[in-house]
GROMACS .gro file of C-alpha atoms in nm:
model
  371
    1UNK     CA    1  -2.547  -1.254  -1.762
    2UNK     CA    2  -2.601  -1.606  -1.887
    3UNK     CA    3  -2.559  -1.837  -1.607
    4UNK     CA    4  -2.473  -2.259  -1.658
    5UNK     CA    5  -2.563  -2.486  -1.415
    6UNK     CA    6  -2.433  -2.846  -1.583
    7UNK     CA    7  -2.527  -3.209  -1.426
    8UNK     CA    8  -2.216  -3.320  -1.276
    9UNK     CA    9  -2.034  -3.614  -1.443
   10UNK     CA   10  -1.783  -3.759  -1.177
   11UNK     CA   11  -1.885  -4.107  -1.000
   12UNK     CA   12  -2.144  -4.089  -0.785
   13UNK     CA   13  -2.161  -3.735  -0.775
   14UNK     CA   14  -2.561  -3.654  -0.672
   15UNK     CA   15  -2.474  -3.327  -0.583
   16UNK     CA   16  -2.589  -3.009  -0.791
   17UNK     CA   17  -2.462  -2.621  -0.843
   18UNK     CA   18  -2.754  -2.459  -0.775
   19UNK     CA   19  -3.091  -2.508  -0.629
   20UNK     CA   20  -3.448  -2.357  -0.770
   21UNK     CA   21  -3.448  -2.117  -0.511
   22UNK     CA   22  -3.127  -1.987  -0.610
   23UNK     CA   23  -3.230  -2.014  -0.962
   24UNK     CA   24  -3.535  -1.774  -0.912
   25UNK     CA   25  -3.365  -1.508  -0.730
   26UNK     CA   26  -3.100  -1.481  -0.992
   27UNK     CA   27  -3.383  -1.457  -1.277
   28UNK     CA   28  -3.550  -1.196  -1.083
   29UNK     CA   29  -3.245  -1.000  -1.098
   30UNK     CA   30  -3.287  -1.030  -1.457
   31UNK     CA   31  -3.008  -1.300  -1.569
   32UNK     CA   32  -3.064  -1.594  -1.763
   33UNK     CA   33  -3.031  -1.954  -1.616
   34UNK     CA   34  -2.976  -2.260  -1.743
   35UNK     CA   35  -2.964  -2.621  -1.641
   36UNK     CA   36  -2.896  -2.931  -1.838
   37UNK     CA   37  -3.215  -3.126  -1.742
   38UNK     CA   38  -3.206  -3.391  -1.463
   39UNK     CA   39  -2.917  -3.176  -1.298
   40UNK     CA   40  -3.057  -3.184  -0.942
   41UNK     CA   41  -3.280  -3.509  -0.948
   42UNK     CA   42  -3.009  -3.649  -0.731
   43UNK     CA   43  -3.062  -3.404  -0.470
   44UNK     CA   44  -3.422  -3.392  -0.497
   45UNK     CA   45  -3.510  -3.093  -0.752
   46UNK     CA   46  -3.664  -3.176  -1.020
   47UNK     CA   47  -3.710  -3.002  -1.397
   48UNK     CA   48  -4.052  -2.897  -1.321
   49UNK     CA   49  -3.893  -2.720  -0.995
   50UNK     CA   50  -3.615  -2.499  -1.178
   51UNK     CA   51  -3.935  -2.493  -1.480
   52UNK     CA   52  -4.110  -2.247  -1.229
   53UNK     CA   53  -3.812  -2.105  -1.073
   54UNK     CA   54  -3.753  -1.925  -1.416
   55UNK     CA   55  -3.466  -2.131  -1.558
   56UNK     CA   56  -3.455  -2.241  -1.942
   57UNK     CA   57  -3.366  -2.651  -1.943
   58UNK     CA   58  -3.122  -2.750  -2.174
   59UNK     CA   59  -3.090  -3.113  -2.336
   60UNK     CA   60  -2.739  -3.110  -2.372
   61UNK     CA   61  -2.396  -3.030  -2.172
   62UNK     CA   62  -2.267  -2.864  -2.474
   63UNK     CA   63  -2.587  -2.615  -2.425
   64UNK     CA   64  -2.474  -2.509  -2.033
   65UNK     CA   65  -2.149  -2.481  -2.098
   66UNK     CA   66  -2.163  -2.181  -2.355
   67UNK     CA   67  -2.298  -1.998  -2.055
   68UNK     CA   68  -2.071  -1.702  -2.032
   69UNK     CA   69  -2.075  -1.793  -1.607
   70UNK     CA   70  -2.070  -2.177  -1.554
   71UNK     CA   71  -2.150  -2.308  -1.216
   72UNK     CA   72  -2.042  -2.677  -1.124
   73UNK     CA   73  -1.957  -2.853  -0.791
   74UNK     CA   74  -1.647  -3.080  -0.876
   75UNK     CA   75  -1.378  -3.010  -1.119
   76UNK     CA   76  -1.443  -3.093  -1.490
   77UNK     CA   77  -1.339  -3.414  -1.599
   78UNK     CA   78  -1.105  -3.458  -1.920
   79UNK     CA   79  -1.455  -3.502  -2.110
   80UNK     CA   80  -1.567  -3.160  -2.065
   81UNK     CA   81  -1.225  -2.976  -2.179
   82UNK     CA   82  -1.362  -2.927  -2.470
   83UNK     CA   83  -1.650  -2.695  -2.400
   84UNK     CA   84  -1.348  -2.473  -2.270
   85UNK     CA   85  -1.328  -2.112  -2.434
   86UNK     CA   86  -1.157  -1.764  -2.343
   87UNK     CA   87  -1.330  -1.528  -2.122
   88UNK     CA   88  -1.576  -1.816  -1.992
   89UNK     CA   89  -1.597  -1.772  -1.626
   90UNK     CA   90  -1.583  -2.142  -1.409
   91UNK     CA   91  -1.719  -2.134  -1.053
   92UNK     CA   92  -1.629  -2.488  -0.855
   93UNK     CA   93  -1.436  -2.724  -0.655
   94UNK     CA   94  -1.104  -2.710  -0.872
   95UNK     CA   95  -0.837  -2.895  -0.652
   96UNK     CA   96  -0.573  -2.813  -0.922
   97UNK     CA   97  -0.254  -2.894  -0.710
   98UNK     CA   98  -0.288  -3.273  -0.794
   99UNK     CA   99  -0.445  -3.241  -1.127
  100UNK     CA  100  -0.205  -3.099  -1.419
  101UNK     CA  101  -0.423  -3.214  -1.676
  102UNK     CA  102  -0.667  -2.968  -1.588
  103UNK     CA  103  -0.487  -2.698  -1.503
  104UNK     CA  104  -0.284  -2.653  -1.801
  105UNK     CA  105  -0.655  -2.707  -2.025
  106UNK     CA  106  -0.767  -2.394  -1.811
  107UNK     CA  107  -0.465  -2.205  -1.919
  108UNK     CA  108  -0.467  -2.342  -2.259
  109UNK     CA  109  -0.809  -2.219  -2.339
  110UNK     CA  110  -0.771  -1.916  -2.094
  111UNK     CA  111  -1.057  -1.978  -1.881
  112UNK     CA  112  -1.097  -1.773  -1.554
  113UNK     CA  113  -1.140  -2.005  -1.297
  114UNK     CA  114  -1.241  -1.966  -0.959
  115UNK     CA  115  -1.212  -2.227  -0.685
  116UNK     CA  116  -1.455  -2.271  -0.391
  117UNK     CA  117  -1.190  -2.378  -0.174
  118UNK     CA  118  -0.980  -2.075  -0.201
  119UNK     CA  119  -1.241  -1.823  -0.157
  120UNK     CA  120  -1.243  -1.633   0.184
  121UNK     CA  121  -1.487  -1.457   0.401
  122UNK     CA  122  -1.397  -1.088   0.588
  123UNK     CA  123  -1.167  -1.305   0.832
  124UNK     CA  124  -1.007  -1.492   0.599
  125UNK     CA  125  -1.154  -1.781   0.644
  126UNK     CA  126  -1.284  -2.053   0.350
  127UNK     CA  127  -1.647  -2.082   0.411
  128UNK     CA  128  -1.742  -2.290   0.100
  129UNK     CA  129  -1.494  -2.541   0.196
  130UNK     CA  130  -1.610  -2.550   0.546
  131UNK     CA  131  -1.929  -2.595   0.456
  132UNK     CA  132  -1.853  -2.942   0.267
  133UNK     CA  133  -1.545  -3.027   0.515
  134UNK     CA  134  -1.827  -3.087   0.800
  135UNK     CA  135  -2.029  -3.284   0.589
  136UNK     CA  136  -1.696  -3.496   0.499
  137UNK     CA  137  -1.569  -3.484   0.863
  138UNK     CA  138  -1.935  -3.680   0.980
  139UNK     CA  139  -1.901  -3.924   0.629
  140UNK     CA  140  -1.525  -4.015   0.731
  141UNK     CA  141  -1.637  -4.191   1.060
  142UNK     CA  142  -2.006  -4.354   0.896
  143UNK     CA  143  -1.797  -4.501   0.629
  144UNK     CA  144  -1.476  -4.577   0.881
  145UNK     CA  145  -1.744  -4.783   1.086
  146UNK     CA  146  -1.858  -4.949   0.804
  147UNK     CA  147  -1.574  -5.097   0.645
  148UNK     CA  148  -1.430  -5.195   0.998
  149UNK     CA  149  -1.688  -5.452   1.025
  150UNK     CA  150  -1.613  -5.790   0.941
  151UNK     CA  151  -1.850  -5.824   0.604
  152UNK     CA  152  -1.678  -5.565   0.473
  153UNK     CA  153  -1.368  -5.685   0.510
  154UNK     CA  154  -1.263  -5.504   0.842
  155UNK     CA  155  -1.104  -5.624   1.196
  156UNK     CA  156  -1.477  -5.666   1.347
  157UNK     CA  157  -1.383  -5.369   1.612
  158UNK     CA  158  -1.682  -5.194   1.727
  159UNK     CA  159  -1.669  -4.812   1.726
  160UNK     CA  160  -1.791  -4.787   2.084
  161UNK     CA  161  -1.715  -5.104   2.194
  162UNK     CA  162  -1.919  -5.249   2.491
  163UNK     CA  163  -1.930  -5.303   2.854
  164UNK     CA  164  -1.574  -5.453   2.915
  165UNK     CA  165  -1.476  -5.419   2.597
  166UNK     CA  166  -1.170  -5.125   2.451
  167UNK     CA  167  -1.320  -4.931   2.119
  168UNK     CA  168  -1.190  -4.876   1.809
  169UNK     CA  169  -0.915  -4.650   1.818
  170UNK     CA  170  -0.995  -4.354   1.564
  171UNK     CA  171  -0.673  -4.166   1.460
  172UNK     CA  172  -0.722  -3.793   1.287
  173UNK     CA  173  -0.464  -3.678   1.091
  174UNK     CA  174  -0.545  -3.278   1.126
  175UNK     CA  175  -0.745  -3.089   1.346
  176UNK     CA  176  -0.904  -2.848   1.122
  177UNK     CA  177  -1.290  -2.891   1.035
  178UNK     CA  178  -1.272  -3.214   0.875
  179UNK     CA  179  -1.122  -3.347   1.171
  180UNK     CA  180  -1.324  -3.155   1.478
  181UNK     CA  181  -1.598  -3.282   1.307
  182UNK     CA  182  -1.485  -3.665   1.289
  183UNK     CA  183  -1.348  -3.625   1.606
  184UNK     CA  184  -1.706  -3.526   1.739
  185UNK     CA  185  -1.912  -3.793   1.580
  186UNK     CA  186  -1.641  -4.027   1.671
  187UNK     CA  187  -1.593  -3.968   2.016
  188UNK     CA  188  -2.020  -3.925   2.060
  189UNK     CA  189  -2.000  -4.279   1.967
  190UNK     CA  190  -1.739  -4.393   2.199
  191UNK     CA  191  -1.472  -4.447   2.005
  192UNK     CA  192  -1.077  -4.396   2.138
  193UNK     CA  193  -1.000  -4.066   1.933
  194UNK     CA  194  -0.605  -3.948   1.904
  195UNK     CA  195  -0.604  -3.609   1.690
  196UNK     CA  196  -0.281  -3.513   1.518
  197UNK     CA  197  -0.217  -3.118   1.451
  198UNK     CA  198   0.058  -2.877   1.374
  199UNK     CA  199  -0.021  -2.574   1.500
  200UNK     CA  200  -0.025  -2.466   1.837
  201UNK     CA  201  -0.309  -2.254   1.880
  202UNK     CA  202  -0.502  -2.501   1.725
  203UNK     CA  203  -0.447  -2.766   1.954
  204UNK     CA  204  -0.542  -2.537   2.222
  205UNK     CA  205  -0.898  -2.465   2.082
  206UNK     CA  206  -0.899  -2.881   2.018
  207UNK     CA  207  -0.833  -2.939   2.397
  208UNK     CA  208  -1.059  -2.647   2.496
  209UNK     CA  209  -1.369  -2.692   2.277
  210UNK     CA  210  -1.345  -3.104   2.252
  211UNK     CA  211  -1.467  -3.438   2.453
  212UNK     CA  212  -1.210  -3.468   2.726
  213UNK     CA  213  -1.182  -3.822   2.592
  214UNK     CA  214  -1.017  -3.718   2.314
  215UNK     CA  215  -0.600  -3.696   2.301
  216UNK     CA  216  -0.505  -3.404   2.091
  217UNK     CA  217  -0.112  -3.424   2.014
  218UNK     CA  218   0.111  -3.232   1.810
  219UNK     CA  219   0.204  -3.392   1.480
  220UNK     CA  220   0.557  -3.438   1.523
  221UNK     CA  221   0.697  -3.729   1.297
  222UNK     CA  222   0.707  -3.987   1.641
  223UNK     CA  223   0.397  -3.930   1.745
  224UNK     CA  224   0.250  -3.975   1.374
  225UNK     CA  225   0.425  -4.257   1.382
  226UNK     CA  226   0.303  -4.461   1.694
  227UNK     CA  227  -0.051  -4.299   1.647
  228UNK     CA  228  -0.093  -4.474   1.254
  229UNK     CA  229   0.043  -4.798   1.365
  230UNK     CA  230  -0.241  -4.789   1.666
  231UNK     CA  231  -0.521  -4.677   1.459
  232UNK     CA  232  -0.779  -4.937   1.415
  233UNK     CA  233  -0.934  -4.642   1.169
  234UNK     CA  234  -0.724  -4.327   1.032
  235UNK     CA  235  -0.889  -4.068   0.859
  236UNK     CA  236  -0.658  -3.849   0.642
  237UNK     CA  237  -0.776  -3.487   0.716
  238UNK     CA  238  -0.469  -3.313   0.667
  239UNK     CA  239  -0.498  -2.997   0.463
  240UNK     CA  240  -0.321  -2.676   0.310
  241UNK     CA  241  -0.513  -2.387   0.074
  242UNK     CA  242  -0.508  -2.440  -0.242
  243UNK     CA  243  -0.173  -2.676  -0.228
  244UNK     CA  244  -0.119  -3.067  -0.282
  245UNK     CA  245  -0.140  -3.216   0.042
  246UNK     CA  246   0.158  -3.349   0.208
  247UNK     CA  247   0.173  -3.754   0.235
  248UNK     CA  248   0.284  -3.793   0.597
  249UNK     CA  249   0.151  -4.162   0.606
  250UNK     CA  250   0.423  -4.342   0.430
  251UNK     CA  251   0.413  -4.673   0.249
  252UNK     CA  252   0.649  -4.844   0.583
  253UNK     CA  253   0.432  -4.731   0.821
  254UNK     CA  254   0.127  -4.842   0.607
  255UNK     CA  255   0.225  -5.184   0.589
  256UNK     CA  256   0.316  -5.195   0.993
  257UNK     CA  257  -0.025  -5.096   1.053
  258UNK     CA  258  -0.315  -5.324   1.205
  259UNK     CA  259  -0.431  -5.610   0.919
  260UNK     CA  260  -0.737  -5.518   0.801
  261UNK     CA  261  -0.744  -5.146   0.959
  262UNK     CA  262  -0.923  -4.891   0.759
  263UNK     CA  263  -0.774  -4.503   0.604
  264UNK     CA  264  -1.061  -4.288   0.563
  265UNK     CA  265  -0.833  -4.064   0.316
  266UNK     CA  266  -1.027  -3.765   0.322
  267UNK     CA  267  -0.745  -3.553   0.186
  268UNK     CA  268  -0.795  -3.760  -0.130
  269UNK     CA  269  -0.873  -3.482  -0.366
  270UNK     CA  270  -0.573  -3.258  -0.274
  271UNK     CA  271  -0.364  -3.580  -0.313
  272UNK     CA  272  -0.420  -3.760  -0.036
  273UNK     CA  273  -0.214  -3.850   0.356
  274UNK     CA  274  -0.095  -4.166   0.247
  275UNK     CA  275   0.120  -4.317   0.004
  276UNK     CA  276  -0.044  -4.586  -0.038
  277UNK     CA  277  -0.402  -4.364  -0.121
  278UNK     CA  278  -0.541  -4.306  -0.466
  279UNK     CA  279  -0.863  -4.197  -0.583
  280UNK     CA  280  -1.175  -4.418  -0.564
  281UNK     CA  281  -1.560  -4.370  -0.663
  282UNK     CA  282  -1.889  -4.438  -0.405
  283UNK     CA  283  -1.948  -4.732  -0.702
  284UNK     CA  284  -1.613  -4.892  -0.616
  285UNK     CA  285  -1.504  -4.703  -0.308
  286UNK     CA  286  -1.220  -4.934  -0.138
  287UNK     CA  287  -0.921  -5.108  -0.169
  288UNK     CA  288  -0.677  -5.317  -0.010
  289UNK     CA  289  -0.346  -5.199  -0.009
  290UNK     CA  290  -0.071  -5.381   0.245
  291UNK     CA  291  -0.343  -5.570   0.437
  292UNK     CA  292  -0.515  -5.208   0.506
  293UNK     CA  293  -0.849  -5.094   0.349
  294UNK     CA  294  -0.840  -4.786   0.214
  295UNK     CA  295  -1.146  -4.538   0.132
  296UNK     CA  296  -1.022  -4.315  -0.125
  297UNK     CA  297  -1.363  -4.109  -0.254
  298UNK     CA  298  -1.295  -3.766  -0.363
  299UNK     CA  299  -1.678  -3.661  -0.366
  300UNK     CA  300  -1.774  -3.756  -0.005
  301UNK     CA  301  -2.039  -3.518   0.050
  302UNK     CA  302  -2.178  -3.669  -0.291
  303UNK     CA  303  -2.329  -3.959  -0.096
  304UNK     CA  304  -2.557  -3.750   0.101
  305UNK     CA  305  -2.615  -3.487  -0.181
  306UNK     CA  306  -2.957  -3.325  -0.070
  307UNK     CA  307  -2.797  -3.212   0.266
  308UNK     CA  308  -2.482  -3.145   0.094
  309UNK     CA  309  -2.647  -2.942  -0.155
  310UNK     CA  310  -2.841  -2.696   0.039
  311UNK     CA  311  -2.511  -2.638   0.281
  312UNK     CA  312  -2.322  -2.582  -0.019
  313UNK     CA  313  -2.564  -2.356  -0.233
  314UNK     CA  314  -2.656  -2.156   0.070
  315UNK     CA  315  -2.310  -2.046   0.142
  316UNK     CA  316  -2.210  -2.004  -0.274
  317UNK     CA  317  -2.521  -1.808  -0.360
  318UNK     CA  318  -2.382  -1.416  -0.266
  319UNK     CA  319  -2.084  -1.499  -0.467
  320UNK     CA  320  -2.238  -1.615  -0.738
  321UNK     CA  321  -2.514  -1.321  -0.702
  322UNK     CA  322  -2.145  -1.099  -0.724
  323UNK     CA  323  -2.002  -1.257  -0.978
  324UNK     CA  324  -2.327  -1.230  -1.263
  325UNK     CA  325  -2.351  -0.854  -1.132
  326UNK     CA  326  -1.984  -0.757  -1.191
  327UNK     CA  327  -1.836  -1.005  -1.430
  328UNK     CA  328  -1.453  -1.045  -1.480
  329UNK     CA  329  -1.242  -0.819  -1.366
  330UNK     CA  330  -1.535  -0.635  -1.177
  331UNK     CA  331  -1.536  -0.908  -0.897
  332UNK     CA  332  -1.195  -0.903  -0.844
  333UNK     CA  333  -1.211  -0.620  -0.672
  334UNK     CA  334  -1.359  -0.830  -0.388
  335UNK     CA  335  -1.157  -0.926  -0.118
  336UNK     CA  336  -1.378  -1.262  -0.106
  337UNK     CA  337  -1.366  -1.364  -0.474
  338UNK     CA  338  -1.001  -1.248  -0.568
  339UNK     CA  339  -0.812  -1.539  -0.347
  340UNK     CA  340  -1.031  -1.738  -0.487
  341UNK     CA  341  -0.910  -1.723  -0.891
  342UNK     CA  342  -0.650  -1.957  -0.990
  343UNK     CA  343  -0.594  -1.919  -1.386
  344UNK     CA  344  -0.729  -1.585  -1.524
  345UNK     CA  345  -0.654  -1.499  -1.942
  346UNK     CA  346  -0.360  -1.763  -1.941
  347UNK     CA  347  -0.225  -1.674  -1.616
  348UNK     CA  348  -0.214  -1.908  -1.335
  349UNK     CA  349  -0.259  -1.688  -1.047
  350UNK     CA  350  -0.229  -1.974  -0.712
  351UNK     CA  351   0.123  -1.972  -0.630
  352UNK     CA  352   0.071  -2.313  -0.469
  353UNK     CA  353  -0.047  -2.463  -0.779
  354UNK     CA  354   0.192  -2.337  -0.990
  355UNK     CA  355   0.437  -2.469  -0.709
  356UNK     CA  356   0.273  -2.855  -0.739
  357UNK     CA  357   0.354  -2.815  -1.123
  358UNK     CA  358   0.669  -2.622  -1.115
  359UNK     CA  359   0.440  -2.341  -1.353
  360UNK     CA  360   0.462  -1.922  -1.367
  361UNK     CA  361   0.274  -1.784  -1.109
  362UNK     CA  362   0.121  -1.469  -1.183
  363UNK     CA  363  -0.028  -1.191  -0.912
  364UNK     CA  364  -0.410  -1.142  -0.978
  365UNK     CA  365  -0.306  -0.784  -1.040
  366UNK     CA  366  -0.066  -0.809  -1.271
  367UNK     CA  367  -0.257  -1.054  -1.468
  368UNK     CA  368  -0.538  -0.860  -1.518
  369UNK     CA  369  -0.289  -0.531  -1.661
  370UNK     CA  370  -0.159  -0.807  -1.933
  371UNK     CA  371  -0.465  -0.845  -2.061
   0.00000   0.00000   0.00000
C-alpha cells in the first residue's frame, strides 16, 4: 500500500504522523512511504532521516495526499478538501462533532475516515487519545501558570504560593486523563486543586489514587457553580467519545468569576466547557472575554511536538501497520479500528456526530453491505 504522511498545516502545529523509525519498518514490510519534505523538522526528524528510513520525499501536499492511506495528526483544514477522493483512507485526530464543514466534505467525497480518538484497545479504552490527553493535562497547568502572572495579564497568584501565603486555586472540570494529569502537576506544585466529575466510580479512583490535598466533588450544577466562581485557574477537561462537548461553564457564571482569572479550555477541540471559549492558535493563544483570560488552543501537545510525537507515533504505529496490511473493509474486522471509523463510502457511521449535526447515522456493518 501507498502510505501519506503530509506536513501538518494548522497553527503552530510541530507535530508529525509518523517518525523514521516507523517509516522503515513499514518499507520493510514492503509498502511505499511518503512524506512531503520538512514534515517532521518540527519534531526533530529531518529529510535525510526518513531519506534512509526508506521513504520517497515529496515536494508537494498534492503529492501525499494521492496516497491511497493518508496519515495526519489534526483534522484537515478547509484547504486540503480538495485532495479528497473516494476510497482514500484518512488516519487522524478528526473531532467532527464541532466541525460540519468537514464532516459533510468527508461524506461528500466518500472518504473513509478514521479518528484517533475513537479507536479502542481490548478494554475499550482510547489509547491514542490518552496518549495526547497526558501531554495536554501537564500543558493546561504550564500555560495556566503562565498567563496568571501579572505580565501576562493575570491576577499575579502564585501556583504554590509561599510561606503564609494561600495558592492559586486550580479548578478541573473532569476527572478523566486530562484532568488526573493537571491535577498531578498542579497539586506537585502546591496549588489548591478542586476536581469536578460525574461518575461515581471515578471519583473513587480520584480520591484513592490522588494527593490528599486535592478535593474531588461530584459535578452537580451547585458545586460547578461555586467551584468556577473560586477558581483563580479552570481548566476545561470535560469530555465525551466522539461527541461535542457539553458547555457547563456558562456565559453568567463567566462573567462572576475572579477579574483576570484564567480558563485553560482544554475541551476546545470538541467545542469547548465554556461559553465564552473559542478556538485560538500557540501564535495568538489568549483572549479576554468578561475580564477572564481564556486559552483556547486546540493543538496543545503541538507546543512540545518532539515528546508529543514519539507518545503519539508509538501508540498509532500497530494500527497503522493493520490498516496498510488489510485495507478497507479488511480492518474493520478489528475490534480496535472499527469504533474508530466515522464516515465510510458516504456513510457517517458515529452516531454522536451525526447527533451534533442532526445527520443519518449508519452502523459500520450496514455501511459496508451498501457498498
Amino acid at each position: 500500500m501507498i502510505i501519506g504522511v503530509p506536513k501538518e498545516v494548522k497553527a503552530g502545529e510541530f507535530r508529525v504522523a509518523m517518525t523514521p523509525a516507523g517509516a522503515k519498518m513499514l518499507t520493510q514490510a514492503g509498502h511505499t512511504v511518503r512524506i512531503q519534505k520538512s514534515a517532521g523538522e518540527g519534531s526533530g526528524f529531518l529529510d535525510a532521516d526518513y531519506r534512509r528510513a526508506g521513504a520517497t520525499l515529496a515536494s508537494s501536499a498534492a503529492q501525499v495526499w494521492s496516497a491511497d492511506l493518508v496519515i495526519k495528526v489534526k483534522e484537515p483544514l478547509p484547504s486540503e478538501f480538495r485532495f479528497f477522493r473516494a476510497g482514500q483512507i484518512l488516519f487522524a485526530f478528526l473531532h467532527l462533532a464541532p466541525n460540519r464543514p468537514l464532516t459533510l466534505a468527508l461524506l461528500k467525497k466518500k472518504v473513509t475516515a478514521i479518528a484517533y480518538e475513537t479507536v479502542e484497545d481490548e478494554q475499550g479504552h482510547l489509547p491514542i487519545l490518552f496518549a495526547m490527553s497526558q501531554v495536554a493535562g501537564r500543558v493546561a497547568v504550564i500555560m495556566g501558570n503562565y498567563f496568571q502572572g501579572n505580565p501576562q495579564g493575570g491576577r499575579g497568584v502564585l501556583y504554590g504560593g509561599v510561606r503564609g501565603v494561600e495558592p492559586a486555586h486550580v479548578v478541573i472540570l473532569g476527572g478523566g486523563t486530562v484532568g488526573e494529569g493537571a491535577a498531578r502537576v498542579a497539586s506537585g506544585m502546591g496549588s489548591r486543586v478542586t476536581i469536578l466529575e460525574r461518575f461515581p466510580e471515578r471519583i473513587a479512583y480520584l480520591k484513592r489514587e490522588l494527593n490528599k490535598s486535592v478535593s474531588v466533588r461530584s459535578a452537580d450544577s451547585a458545586a460547578v457553580r461555586a467551584a468556577v466562581l473560586s477558581a483563580d485557574i479552570l481548566i476545561g477537561a470535560l469530555h465525551i467519545p466522539g461527541a461535542k462537548t457539553p458547555r457547563l461553564v456558562t456565559r453568567a457564571m463567566v462573567k462572576q468569576m475572579k477579574r483576570h482569572s484564567v480558563i485553560v479550555d482544554v475541551a476546545i477541540d470538541q467545542g469547548g466547557s465554556c461559553e465564552t471559549s473559542r478556538p485560538t492558535s500557540h501564535m495568538h493563544p489568549v483572549y479576554i472575554e468578561e475580564g477572564v483570560i481564556h486559552y483556547c488552543v486546540p493543538n496543545m501537545p503541538g507546543a512540545y511536538a518532539r515528546t508529543s510525537t514519539q507518545a503519539l507515533t508509538h501508540i498509532t504505529h500497530p494500527y497503522i501497520v493493520d490498516l496498510a496490511k488489510s485495507g478497507v473493509p479488511g480492518c474493520f474486522t478489528s475490534k480496535s479500528i472499527a469504533p474508530g471509523v466515522q464516515c465510510f463510502n458516504g456513510h457517517l457511521t458515529c452516531e454522536p456526530v451525526a447527533v451534533a449535526h442532526h445527520l443519518r447515522f449508519s452502523r459500520l456493518a450496514t455501511a459496508v453491505q451498501l457498498r
